[in-house]
PDB file of N, CA and C in Angstrom:
ATOM      1  N   MET A  19      45.948  37.524 139.317  1.00 58.00           N
ATOM      2  CA  MET A  19      47.056  37.639 138.412  1.00 58.00           C
ATOM      3  C   MET A  19      46.743  36.948 137.075  1.00 58.00           C
ATOM      4  N   ALA A  20      46.103  35.795 137.101  1.00 65.00           N
ATOM      5  CA  ALA A  20      45.734  35.092 135.880  1.00 65.00           C
ATOM      6  C   ALA A  20      44.715  35.903 135.096  1.00 65.00           C
ATOM      7  N   PHE A  21      43.798  36.554 135.844  1.00 63.00           N
ATOM      8  CA  PHE A  21      42.812  37.387 135.159  1.00 63.00           C
ATOM      9  C   PHE A  21      43.468  38.595 134.500  1.00 63.00           C
ATOM     10  N   GLU A  22      44.491  39.113 135.133  1.00 70.00           N
ATOM     11  CA  GLU A  22      45.208  40.273 134.597  1.00 70.00           C
ATOM     12  C   GLU A  22      45.922  39.889 133.287  1.00 70.00           C
ATOM     13  N   GLU A  23      46.533  38.718 133.258  1.00 70.00           N
ATOM     14  CA  GLU A  23      47.201  38.242 132.037  1.00 70.00           C
ATOM     15  C   GLU A  23      46.185  37.982 130.942  1.00 70.00           C
ATOM     16  N   LEU A  24      45.052  37.373 131.303  1.00 61.00           N
ATOM     17  CA  LEU A  24      43.996  37.115 130.327  1.00 61.00           C
ATOM     18  C   LEU A  24      43.464  38.435 129.770  1.00 61.00           C
ATOM     19  N   LYS A  25      43.285  39.409 130.645  1.00 63.00           N
ATOM     20  CA  LYS A  25      42.804  40.715 130.218  1.00 63.00           C
ATOM     21  C   LYS A  25      43.796  41.369 129.260  1.00 63.00           C
ATOM     22  N   ASN A  26      45.083  41.304 129.579  1.00 67.00           N
ATOM     23  CA  ASN A  26      46.124  41.867 128.700  1.00 67.00           C
ATOM     24  C   ASN A  26      46.162  41.139 127.361  1.00 67.00           C
ATOM     25  N   ASP A  27      46.010  39.797 127.411  1.00 64.00           N
ATOM     26  CA  ASP A  27      45.989  39.031 126.168  1.00 64.00           C
ATOM     27  C   ASP A  27      44.790  39.414 125.307  1.00 64.00           C
ATOM     28  N   LEU A  28      43.633  39.579 125.928  1.00 63.00           N
ATOM     29  CA  LEU A  28      42.441  39.970 125.174  1.00 63.00           C
ATOM     30  C   LEU A  28      42.573  41.382 124.608  1.00 63.00           C
ATOM     31  N   ILE A  29      43.176  42.284 125.356  1.00 70.00           N
ATOM     32  CA  ILE A  29      43.400  43.645 124.852  1.00 70.00           C
ATOM     33  C   ILE A  29      44.372  43.600 123.673  1.00 70.00           C
ATOM     34  N   GLY A  30      45.421  42.785 123.798  1.00 71.00           N
ATOM     35  CA  GLY A  30      46.381  42.639 122.699  1.00 71.00           C
ATOM     36  C   GLY A  30      45.719  42.016 121.479  1.00 71.00           C
ATOM     37  N   LEU A  31      44.861  41.022 121.704  1.00 66.00           N
ATOM     38  CA  LEU A  31      44.148  40.373 120.604  1.00 66.00           C
ATOM     39  C   LEU A  31      43.231  41.370 119.904  1.00 66.00           C
ATOM     40  N   LYS A  32      42.538  42.189 120.701  1.00 69.00           N
ATOM     41  CA  LYS A  32      41.649  43.195 120.130  1.00 69.00           C
ATOM     42  C   LYS A  32      42.443  44.184 119.274  1.00 69.00           C
ATOM     43  N   THR A  33      43.596  44.603 119.753  1.00 75.00           N
ATOM     44  CA  THR A  33      44.445  45.538 119.007  1.00 75.00           C
ATOM     45  C   THR A  33      44.936  44.902 117.706  1.00 75.00           C
ATOM     46  N   GLU A  34      45.365  43.647 117.785  1.00 75.00           N
ATOM     47  CA  GLU A  34      45.846  42.956 116.584  1.00 75.00           C
ATOM     48  C   GLU A  34      44.720  42.736 115.585  1.00 75.00           C
ATOM     49  N   MET A  35      43.520  42.409 116.055  1.00 76.00           N
ATOM     50  CA  MET A  35      42.382  42.213 115.153  1.00 76.00           C
ATOM     51  C   MET A  35      42.027  43.534 114.455  1.00 76.00           C
ATOM     52  N   ARG A  36      42.035  44.626 115.210  1.00 78.00           N
ATOM     53  CA  ARG A  36      41.739  45.931 114.619  1.00 78.00           C
ATOM     54  C   ARG A  36      42.786  46.266 113.556  1.00 78.00           C
ATOM     55  N   SER A  37      44.044  46.013 113.847  1.00 75.00           N
ATOM     56  CA  SER A  37      45.123  46.273 112.893  1.00 75.00           C
ATOM     57  C   SER A  37      44.953  45.403 111.648  1.00 75.00           C
ATOM     58  N   TYR A  38      44.602  44.130 111.848  1.00 73.00           N
ATOM     59  CA  TYR A  38      44.397  43.209 110.726  1.00 73.00           C
ATOM     60  C   TYR A  38      43.252  43.692 109.838  1.00 73.00           C
ATOM     61  N   ILE A  39      42.162  44.105 110.455  1.00 77.00           N
ATOM     62  CA  ILE A  39      41.008  44.573 109.681  1.00 77.00           C
ATOM     63  C   ILE A  39      41.359  45.834 108.903  1.00 77.00           C
ATOM     64  N   GLU A  40      42.075  46.761 109.522  1.00 76.00           N
ATOM     65  CA  GLU A  40      42.463  47.995 108.826  1.00 76.00           C
ATOM     66  C   GLU A  40      43.389  47.701 107.653  1.00 76.00           C
ATOM     67  N   HIS A  41      44.353  46.800 107.868  1.00 77.00           N
ATOM     68  CA  HIS A  41      45.272  46.469 106.783  1.00 77.00           C
ATOM     69  C   HIS A  41      44.568  45.694 105.673  1.00 77.00           C
ATOM     70  N   SER A  42      43.636  44.819 106.035  1.00 82.00           N
ATOM     71  CA  SER A  42      42.868  44.094 105.019  1.00 82.00           C
ATOM     72  C   SER A  42      42.041  45.062 104.198  1.00 82.00           C
ATOM     73  N   ASP A  43      41.438  46.037 104.876  1.00 79.00           N
ATOM     74  CA  ASP A  43      40.648  47.051 104.189  1.00 79.00           C
ATOM     75  C   ASP A  43      41.517  47.823 103.203  1.00 79.00           C
ATOM     76  N   GLU A  44      42.685  48.228 103.623  1.00 83.00           N
ATOM     77  CA  GLU A  44      43.600  48.953 102.740  1.00 83.00           C
ATOM     78  C   GLU A  44      44.032  48.080 101.562  1.00 83.00           C
ATOM     79  N   TYR A  45      44.295  46.807 101.855  1.00 83.00           N
ATOM     80  CA  TYR A  45      44.725  45.889 100.800  1.00 83.00           C
ATOM     81  C   TYR A  45      43.634  45.746  99.743  1.00 83.00           C
ATOM     82  N   TYR A  46      42.396  45.540 100.171  1.00 85.00           N
ATOM     83  CA  TYR A  46      41.312  45.361  99.213  1.00 85.00           C
ATOM     84  C   TYR A  46      41.008  46.646  98.456  1.00 85.00           C
ATOM     85  N   ARG A  47      41.155  47.778  99.106  1.00 86.00           N
ATOM     86  CA  ARG A  47      40.979  49.040  98.387  1.00 86.00           C
ATOM     87  C   ARG A  47      42.034  49.191  97.294  1.00 86.00           C
ATOM     88  N   LEU A  48      43.279  48.855  97.624  1.00 87.00           N
ATOM     89  CA  LEU A  48      44.344  48.940  96.620  1.00 87.00           C
ATOM     90  C   LEU A  48      44.122  47.932  95.498  1.00 87.00           C
ATOM     91  N   LYS A  49      43.685  46.748  95.830  1.00 87.00           N
ATOM     92  CA  LYS A  49      43.422  45.717  94.816  1.00 87.00           C
ATOM     93  C   LYS A  49      42.297  46.162  93.886  1.00 87.00           C
ATOM     94  N   ILE A  50      41.224  46.704  94.472  1.00 89.00           N
ATOM     95  CA  ILE A  50      40.109  47.190  93.657  1.00 89.00           C
ATOM     96  C   ILE A  50      40.568  48.347  92.778  1.00 89.00           C
ATOM     97  N   PHE A  51      41.364  49.260  93.338  1.00 90.00           N
ATOM     98  CA  PHE A  51      41.883  50.373  92.549  1.00 90.00           C
ATOM     99  C   PHE A  51      42.737  49.869  91.393  1.00 90.00           C
ATOM    100  N   LYS A  52      43.565  48.877  91.658  1.00 88.00           N
ATOM    101  CA  LYS A  52      44.425  48.321  90.609  1.00 88.00           C
ATOM    102  C   LYS A  52      43.580  47.728  89.488  1.00 88.00           C
ATOM    103  N   ILE A  53      42.566  46.956  89.853  1.00 86.00           N
ATOM    104  CA  ILE A  53      41.722  46.312  88.849  1.00 86.00           C
ATOM    105  C   ILE A  53      40.930  47.354  88.062  1.00 86.00           C
ATOM    106  N   LEU A  54      40.346  48.321  88.766  1.00 88.00           N
ATOM    107  CA  LEU A  54      39.570  49.360  88.078  1.00 88.00           C
ATOM    108  C   LEU A  54      40.446  50.195  87.152  1.00 88.00           C
ATOM    109  N   SER A  55      41.637  50.561  87.606  1.00 90.00           N
ATOM    110  CA  SER A  55      42.509  51.369  86.752  1.00 90.00           C
ATOM    111  C   SER A  55      42.982  50.568  85.546  1.00 90.00           C
ATOM    112  N   LYS A  56      43.228  49.280  85.738  1.00 86.00           N
ATOM    113  CA  LYS A  56      43.643  48.436  84.620  1.00 86.00           C
ATOM    114  C   LYS A  56      42.531  48.349  83.578  1.00 86.00           C
ATOM    115  N   HIS A  57      41.301  48.161  84.043  1.00 85.00           N
ATOM    116  CA  HIS A  57      40.175  48.077  83.110  1.00 85.00           C
ATOM    117  C   HIS A  57      39.869  49.431  82.465  1.00 85.00           C
ATOM    118  N   ALA A  58      39.976  50.504  83.223  1.00 90.00           N
ATOM    119  CA  ALA A  58      39.709  51.836  82.660  1.00 90.00           C
ATOM    120  C   ALA A  58      40.719  52.175  81.576  1.00 90.00           C
ATOM    121  N   THR A  59      41.996  51.895  81.827  1.00 92.00           N
ATOM    122  CA  THR A  59      43.008  52.172  80.797  1.00 92.00           C
ATOM    123  C   THR A  59      42.826  51.247  79.601  1.00 92.00           C
ATOM    124  N   GLY A  60      42.405  50.013  79.852  1.00 88.00           N
ATOM    125  CA  GLY A  60      42.145  49.088  78.749  1.00 88.00           C
ATOM    126  C   GLY A  60      41.000  49.568  77.872  1.00 88.00           C
ATOM    127  N   ILE A  61      39.938  50.055  78.503  1.00 92.00           N
ATOM    128  CA  ILE A  61      38.798  50.576  77.743  1.00 92.00           C
ATOM    129  C   ILE A  61      39.214  51.819  76.963  1.00 92.00           C
ATOM    130  N   LEU A  62      39.981  52.691  77.591  1.00 93.00           N
ATOM    131  CA  LEU A  62      40.439  53.898  76.910  1.00 93.00           C
ATOM    132  C   LEU A  62      41.313  53.548  75.704  1.00 93.00           C
ATOM    133  N   LYS A  63      42.229  52.606  75.887  1.00 94.00           N
ATOM    134  CA  LYS A  63      43.076  52.174  74.760  1.00 94.00           C
ATOM    135  C   LYS A  63      42.226  51.578  73.648  1.00 94.00           C
ATOM    136  N   PHE A  64      41.234  50.772  74.025  1.00 92.00           N
ATOM    137  CA  PHE A  64      40.353  50.151  73.039  1.00 92.00           C
ATOM    138  C   PHE A  64      39.605  51.215  72.239  1.00 92.00           C
ATOM    139  N   ILE A  65      39.103  52.238  72.924  1.00 96.00           N
ATOM    140  CA  ILE A  65      38.368  53.304  72.234  1.00 96.00           C
ATOM    141  C   ILE A  65      39.283  54.080  71.302  1.00 96.00           C
ATOM    142  N   VAL A  66      40.477  54.431  71.768  1.00 95.00           N
ATOM    143  CA  VAL A  66      41.405  55.220  70.933  1.00 95.00           C
ATOM    144  C   VAL A  66      41.868  54.406  69.725  1.00 95.00           C
ATOM    145  N   ILE A  67      42.285  53.168  69.971  1.00 96.00           N
ATOM    146  CA  ILE A  67      42.763  52.327  68.856  1.00 96.00           C
ATOM    147  C   ILE A  67      41.616  51.989  67.917  1.00 96.00           C
ATOM    148  N   GLY A  68      40.437  51.712  68.477  1.00 94.00           N
ATOM    149  CA  GLY A  68      39.274  51.392  67.648  1.00 94.00           C
ATOM    150  C   GLY A  68      38.867  52.554  66.766  1.00 94.00           C
ATOM    151  N   THR A  69      38.848  53.760  67.329  1.00 97.00           N
ATOM    152  CA  THR A  69      38.488  54.939  66.549  1.00 97.00           C
ATOM    153  C   THR A  69      39.504  55.184  65.441  1.00 97.00           C
ATOM    154  N   SER A  70      40.769  55.067  65.759  1.00 97.00           N
ATOM    155  CA  SER A  70      41.811  55.255  64.739  1.00 97.00           C
ATOM    156  C   SER A  70      41.699  54.201  63.644  1.00 97.00           C
ATOM    157  N   SER A  71      41.419  52.969  64.043  1.00 96.00           N
ATOM    158  CA  SER A  71      41.285  51.894  63.055  1.00 96.00           C
ATOM    159  C   SER A  71      40.073  52.107  62.155  1.00 96.00           C
ATOM    160  N   ILE A  72      38.984  52.576  62.731  1.00 96.00           N
ATOM    161  CA  ILE A  72      37.785  52.814  61.923  1.00 96.00           C
ATOM    162  C   ILE A  72      38.040  53.929  60.903  1.00 96.00           C
ATOM    163  N   PHE A  73      38.720  54.994  61.329  1.00 96.00           N
ATOM    164  CA  PHE A  73      39.036  56.065  60.380  1.00 96.00           C
ATOM    165  C   PHE A  73      39.975  55.564  59.287  1.00 96.00           C
ATOM    166  N   ALA A  74      40.968  54.768  59.658  1.00 97.00           N
ATOM    167  CA  ALA A  74      41.888  54.222  58.658  1.00 97.00           C
ATOM    168  C   ALA A  74      41.140  53.317  57.682  1.00 97.00           C
ATOM    169  N   LEU A  75      40.250  52.475  58.208  1.00 95.00           N
ATOM    170  CA  LEU A  75      39.471  51.581  57.351  1.00 95.00           C
ATOM    171  C   LEU A  75      38.547  52.382  56.428  1.00 95.00           C
ATOM    172  N   LEU A  76      37.982  53.450  56.933  1.00 95.00           N
ATOM    173  CA  LEU A  76      37.110  54.295  56.120  1.00 95.00           C
ATOM    174  C   LEU A  76      37.873  54.891  54.937  1.00 95.00           C
ATOM    175  N   PHE A  77      39.050  55.454  55.221  1.00 97.00           N
ATOM    176  CA  PHE A  77      39.822  56.063  54.136  1.00 97.00           C
ATOM    177  C   PHE A  77      40.373  55.013  53.169  1.00 97.00           C
ATOM    178  N   LEU A  78      40.769  53.862  53.699  1.00 96.00           N
ATOM    179  CA  LEU A  78      41.216  52.785  52.803  1.00 96.00           C
ATOM    180  C   LEU A  78      40.073  52.288  51.927  1.00 96.00           C
ATOM    181  N   SER A  79      38.874  52.247  52.487  1.00 96.00           N
ATOM    182  CA  SER A  79      37.712  51.826  51.702  1.00 96.00           C
ATOM    183  C   SER A  79      37.432  52.814  50.567  1.00 96.00           C
ATOM    184  N   PHE A  80      37.497  54.110  50.884  1.00 95.00           N
ATOM    185  CA  PHE A  80      37.304  55.106  49.824  1.00 95.00           C
ATOM    186  C   PHE A  80      38.391  54.989  48.759  1.00 95.00           C
ATOM    187  N   ALA A  81      39.609  54.752  49.189  1.00 96.00           N
ATOM    188  CA  ALA A  81      40.702  54.596  48.221  1.00 96.00           C
ATOM    189  C   ALA A  81      40.462  53.368  47.341  1.00 96.00           C
ATOM    190  N   ALA A  82      40.015  52.266  47.960  1.00 95.00           N
ATOM    191  CA  ALA A  82      39.726  51.056  47.179  1.00 95.00           C
ATOM    192  C   ALA A  82      38.572  51.310  46.216  1.00 95.00           C
ATOM    193  N   CYS A  83      37.541  52.004  46.672  1.00 95.00           N
ATOM    194  CA  CYS A  83      36.402  52.323  45.794  1.00 95.00           C
ATOM    195  C   CYS A  83      36.843  53.140  44.592  1.00 95.00           C
ATOM    196  N   LEU A  84      37.647  54.149  44.864  1.00 95.00           N
ATOM    197  CA  LEU A  84      38.105  54.996  43.759  1.00 95.00           C
ATOM    198  C   LEU A  84      39.049  54.241  42.825  1.00 95.00           C
ATOM    199  N   GLY A  85      39.893  53.350  43.399  1.00 95.00           N
ATOM    200  CA  GLY A  85      40.783  52.556  42.552  1.00 95.00           C
ATOM    201  C   GLY A  85      40.013  51.593  41.665  1.00 95.00           C
ATOM    202  N   ILE A  86      39.031  50.920  42.238  1.00 95.00           N
ATOM    203  CA  ILE A  86      38.212  49.997  41.434  1.00 95.00           C
ATOM    204  C   ILE A  86      37.376  50.781  40.425  1.00 95.00           C
ATOM    205  N   SER A  87      36.928  51.961  40.811  1.00 94.00           N
ATOM    206  CA  SER A  87      36.144  52.798  39.887  1.00 94.00           C
ATOM    207  C   SER A  87      36.962  53.186  38.667  1.00 94.00           C
ATOM    208  N   ASP A  88      38.248  53.460  38.857  1.00 94.00           N
ATOM    209  CA  ASP A  88      39.105  53.790  37.719  1.00 94.00           C
ATOM    210  C   ASP A  88      39.257  52.607  36.773  1.00 94.00           C
ATOM    211  N   VAL A  89      39.331  51.391  37.347  1.00 94.00           N
ATOM    212  CA  VAL A  89      39.486  50.198  36.510  1.00 94.00           C
ATOM    213  C   VAL A  89      38.237  49.963  35.672  1.00 94.00           C
ATOM    214  N   PHE A  90      37.058  50.084  36.286  1.00 94.00           N
ATOM    215  CA  PHE A  90      35.800  49.807  35.582  1.00 94.00           C
ATOM    216  C   PHE A  90      35.150  51.051  34.980  1.00 94.00           C
ATOM    217  N   ASN A  91      35.764  52.211  35.159  1.00 94.00           N
ATOM    218  CA  ASN A  91      35.233  53.481  34.650  1.00 94.00           C
ATOM    219  C   ASN A  91      33.816  53.757  35.153  1.00 94.00           C
ATOM    220  N   SER A  92      33.536  53.355  36.405  1.00 92.00           N
ATOM    221  CA  SER A  92      32.215  53.587  36.975  1.00 92.00           C
ATOM    222  C   SER A  92      32.352  53.649  38.492  1.00 92.00           C
ATOM    223  N   TYR A  93      31.947  54.792  39.063  1.00 93.00           N
ATOM    224  CA  TYR A  93      31.989  54.913  40.519  1.00 93.00           C
ATOM    225  C   TYR A  93      31.036  53.910  41.174  1.00 93.00           C
ATOM    226  N   PHE A  94      29.922  53.699  40.552  1.00 94.00           N
ATOM    227  CA  PHE A  94      28.907  52.801  41.100  1.00 94.00           C
ATOM    228  C   PHE A  94      29.474  51.391  41.322  1.00 94.00           C
ATOM    229  N   ILE A  95      30.163  50.861  40.314  1.00 94.00           N
ATOM    230  CA  ILE A  95      30.711  49.499  40.421  1.00 94.00           C
ATOM    231  C   ILE A  95      31.779  49.441  41.504  1.00 94.00           C
ATOM    232  N   GLY A  96      32.607  50.456  41.604  1.00 94.00           N
ATOM    233  CA  GLY A  96      33.645  50.485  42.634  1.00 94.00           C
ATOM    234  C   GLY A  96      33.061  50.443  44.037  1.00 94.00           C
ATOM    235  N   PHE A  97      32.021  51.243  44.271  1.00 95.00           N
ATOM    236  CA  PHE A  97      31.404  51.254  45.594  1.00 95.00           C
ATOM    237  C   PHE A  97      30.630  49.969  45.870  1.00 95.00           C
ATOM    238  N   ILE A  98      30.018  49.380  44.852  1.00 96.00           N
ATOM    239  CA  ILE A  98      29.285  48.121  45.020  1.00 96.00           C
ATOM    240  C   ILE A  98      30.245  46.983  45.363  1.00 96.00           C
ATOM    241  N   VAL A  99      31.404  46.935  44.723  1.00 95.00           N
ATOM    242  CA  VAL A  99      32.379  45.875  44.994  1.00 95.00           C
ATOM    243  C   VAL A  99      32.864  45.952  46.445  1.00 95.00           C
ATOM    244  N   VAL A 100      33.204  47.148  46.899  1.00 96.00           N
ATOM    245  CA  VAL A 100      33.684  47.304  48.272  1.00 96.00           C
ATOM    246  C   VAL A 100      32.559  47.009  49.273  1.00 96.00           C
ATOM    247  N   ALA A 101      31.356  47.483  48.990  1.00 96.00           N
ATOM    248  CA  ALA A 101      30.220  47.202  49.876  1.00 96.00           C
ATOM    249  C   ALA A 101      29.927  45.704  49.917  1.00 96.00           C
ATOM    250  N   SER A 102      30.051  45.023  48.783  1.00 96.00           N
ATOM    251  CA  SER A 102      29.832  43.574  48.749  1.00 96.00           C
ATOM    252  C   SER A 102      30.879  42.838  49.588  1.00 96.00           C
ATOM    253  N   PHE A 103      32.104  43.313  49.537  1.00 96.00           N
ATOM    254  CA  PHE A 103      33.148  42.712  50.353  1.00 96.00           C
ATOM    255  C   PHE A 103      32.806  42.827  51.842  1.00 96.00           C
ATOM    256  N   TYR A 104      32.391  44.028  52.262  1.00 96.00           N
ATOM    257  CA  TYR A 104      32.022  44.209  53.676  1.00 96.00           C
ATOM    258  C   TYR A 104      30.787  43.395  54.043  1.00 96.00           C
ATOM    259  N   LEU A 105      29.863  43.256  53.128  1.00 97.00           N
ATOM    260  CA  LEU A 105      28.682  42.432  53.374  1.00 97.00           C
ATOM    261  C   LEU A 105      29.076  40.966  53.526  1.00 97.00           C
ATOM    262  N   LEU A 106      30.008  40.500  52.713  1.00 97.00           N
ATOM    263  CA  LEU A 106      30.493  39.122  52.821  1.00 97.00           C
ATOM    264  C   LEU A 106      31.194  38.897  54.159  1.00 97.00           C
ATOM    265  N   VAL A 107      32.033  39.839  54.584  1.00 95.00           N
ATOM    266  CA  VAL A 107      32.711  39.729  55.883  1.00 95.00           C
ATOM    267  C   VAL A 107      31.695  39.694  57.016  1.00 95.00           C
ATOM    268  N   THR A 108      30.657  40.525  56.921  1.00 94.00           N
ATOM    269  CA  THR A 108      29.613  40.553  57.942  1.00 94.00           C
ATOM    270  C   THR A 108      28.869  39.232  58.014  1.00 94.00           C
ATOM    271  N   ILE A 109      28.544  38.671  56.879  1.00 96.00           N
ATOM    272  CA  ILE A 109      27.835  37.373  56.850  1.00 96.00           C
ATOM    273  C   ILE A 109      28.707  36.275  57.450  1.00 96.00           C
ATOM    274  N   LEU A 110      29.996  36.262  57.102  1.00 94.00           N
ATOM    275  CA  LEU A 110      30.895  35.254  57.669  1.00 94.00           C
ATOM    276  C   LEU A 110      31.031  35.410  59.181  1.00 94.00           C
ATOM    277  N   LEU A 111      31.128  36.629  59.662  1.00 90.00           N
ATOM    278  CA  LEU A 111      31.190  36.856  61.111  1.00 90.00           C
ATOM    279  C   LEU A 111      29.906  36.397  61.794  1.00 90.00           C
ATOM    280  N   TYR A 112      28.775  36.622  61.147  1.00 91.00           N
ATOM    281  CA  TYR A 112      27.504  36.177  61.721  1.00 91.00           C
ATOM    282  C   TYR A 112      27.431  34.648  61.776  1.00 91.00           C
ATOM    283  N   LEU A 113      27.891  34.003  60.725  1.00 92.00           N
ATOM    284  CA  LEU A 113      27.835  32.535  60.693  1.00 92.00           C
ATOM    285  C   LEU A 113      28.756  31.899  61.721  1.00 92.00           C
ATOM    286  N   PHE A 114      29.896  32.505  61.967  1.00 88.00           N
ATOM    287  CA  PHE A 114      30.870  31.941  62.904  1.00 88.00           C
ATOM    288  C   PHE A 114      30.877  32.665  64.249  1.00 88.00           C
ATOM    289  N   ARG A 115      29.772  33.291  64.607  1.00 84.00           N
ATOM    290  CA  ARG A 115      29.712  34.077  65.845  1.00 84.00           C
ATOM    291  C   ARG A 115      29.869  33.228  67.087  1.00 84.00           C
ATOM    292  N   GLU A 116      29.378  31.997  67.068  1.00 84.00           N
ATOM    293  CA  GLU A 116      29.493  31.115  68.239  1.00 84.00           C
ATOM    294  C   GLU A 116      30.944  30.706  68.484  1.00 84.00           C
ATOM    295  N   LYS A 117      31.710  30.534  67.427  1.00 84.00           N
ATOM    296  CA  LYS A 117      33.116  30.158  67.584  1.00 84.00           C
ATOM    297  C   LYS A 117      33.956  31.325  68.095  1.00 84.00           C
ATOM    298  N   LEU A 118      33.458  32.538  67.956  1.00 80.00           N
ATOM    299  CA  LEU A 118      34.169  33.708  68.453  1.00 80.00           C
ATOM    300  C   LEU A 118      33.989  33.885  69.956  1.00 80.00           C
ATOM    301  N   ASN A 119      32.954  33.259  70.530  1.00 78.00           N
ATOM    302  CA  ASN A 119      32.694  33.407  71.968  1.00 78.00           C
ATOM    303  C   ASN A 119      33.796  32.801  72.823  1.00 78.00           C
ATOM    304  N   VAL A 120      34.316  31.655  72.432  1.00 80.00           N
ATOM    305  CA  VAL A 120      35.288  30.939  73.255  1.00 80.00           C
ATOM    306  C   VAL A 120      36.563  31.755  73.480  1.00 80.00           C
ATOM    307  N   PRO A 121      37.213  32.282  72.439  1.00 80.00           N
ATOM    308  CA  PRO A 121      38.424  33.059  72.710  1.00 80.00           C
ATOM    309  C   PRO A 121      38.147  34.333  73.513  1.00 80.00           C
ATOM    310  N   VAL A 122      36.995  34.944  73.272  1.00 76.00           N
ATOM    311  CA  VAL A 122      36.666  36.171  74.008  1.00 76.00           C
ATOM    312  C   VAL A 122      36.462  35.844  75.484  1.00 76.00           C
ATOM    313  N   LEU A 123      35.740  34.773  75.780  1.00 78.00           N
ATOM    314  CA  LEU A 123      35.511  34.383  77.173  1.00 78.00           C
ATOM    315  C   LEU A 123      36.817  34.004  77.870  1.00 78.00           C
ATOM    316  N   LYS A 124      37.701  33.322  77.171  1.00 80.00           N
ATOM    317  CA  LYS A 124      38.990  32.968  77.767  1.00 80.00           C
ATOM    318  C   LYS A 124      39.796  34.217  78.096  1.00 80.00           C
ATOM    319  N   LYS A 125      39.797  35.167  77.184  1.00 78.00           N
ATOM    320  CA  LYS A 125      40.555  36.406  77.402  1.00 78.00           C
ATOM    321  C   LYS A 125      39.964  37.212  78.556  1.00 78.00           C
ATOM    322  N   LEU A 126      38.647  37.328  78.609  1.00 75.00           N
ATOM    323  CA  LEU A 126      38.000  38.081  79.675  1.00 75.00           C
ATOM    324  C   LEU A 126      38.189  37.403  81.037  1.00 75.00           C
ATOM    325  N   SER A 127      38.104  36.069  81.059  1.00 77.00           N
ATOM    326  CA  SER A 127      38.265  35.369  82.335  1.00 77.00           C
ATOM    327  C   SER A 127      39.694  35.504  82.855  1.00 77.00           C
ATOM    328  N   LYS A 128      40.654  35.600  81.940  1.00 75.00           N
ATOM    329  CA  LYS A 128      42.040  35.791  82.347  1.00 75.00           C
ATOM    330  C   LYS A 128      42.215  37.122  83.089  1.00 75.00           C
ATOM    331  N   TYR A 129      41.526  38.165  82.604  1.00 69.00           N
ATOM    332  CA  TYR A 129      41.615  39.461  83.252  1.00 69.00           C
ATOM    333  C   TYR A 129      40.752  39.539  84.505  1.00 69.00           C
ATOM    334  N   TYR A 130      39.611  38.867  84.497  1.00 68.00           N
ATOM    335  CA  TYR A 130      38.679  38.959  85.625  1.00 68.00           C
ATOM    336  C   TYR A 130      39.199  38.213  86.844  1.00 68.00           C
ATOM    337  N   PHE A 131      39.778  37.040  86.644  1.00 70.00           N
ATOM    338  CA  PHE A 131      40.214  36.212  87.756  1.00 70.00           C
ATOM    339  C   PHE A 131      41.693  36.388  88.064  1.00 70.00           C
ATOM    340  N   VAL A 132      42.185  37.604  88.001  1.00 62.00           N
ATOM    341  CA  VAL A 132      43.595  37.908  88.294  1.00 62.00           C
ATOM    342  C   VAL A 132      43.829  37.820  89.773  1.00 62.00           C
TER     343      VAL A 132
END
């Protein structure tokens, strides 16, 4: 009789362990799906917003070039002024590139360790 109870307990334990493993598997699949979908939509939003911003910046740059060209009566000077501005921004970003790492790492770690 004791062996019969032990056998029933072991069968019940086996059933519960199988159920636990199946539910854990489902949970991790859903968690992975949630994380992947969140990152995929984030990348898609980044690409769409980035592309739109680049086009807007391009047209604003041409408008600034043409506006400065009208002031100085020279297309060359207008384009040089705008190009110099972008070159200055690029140099400043290069000089302060190490300080940009910290906020980016904090933001990425916030999303990674959810």
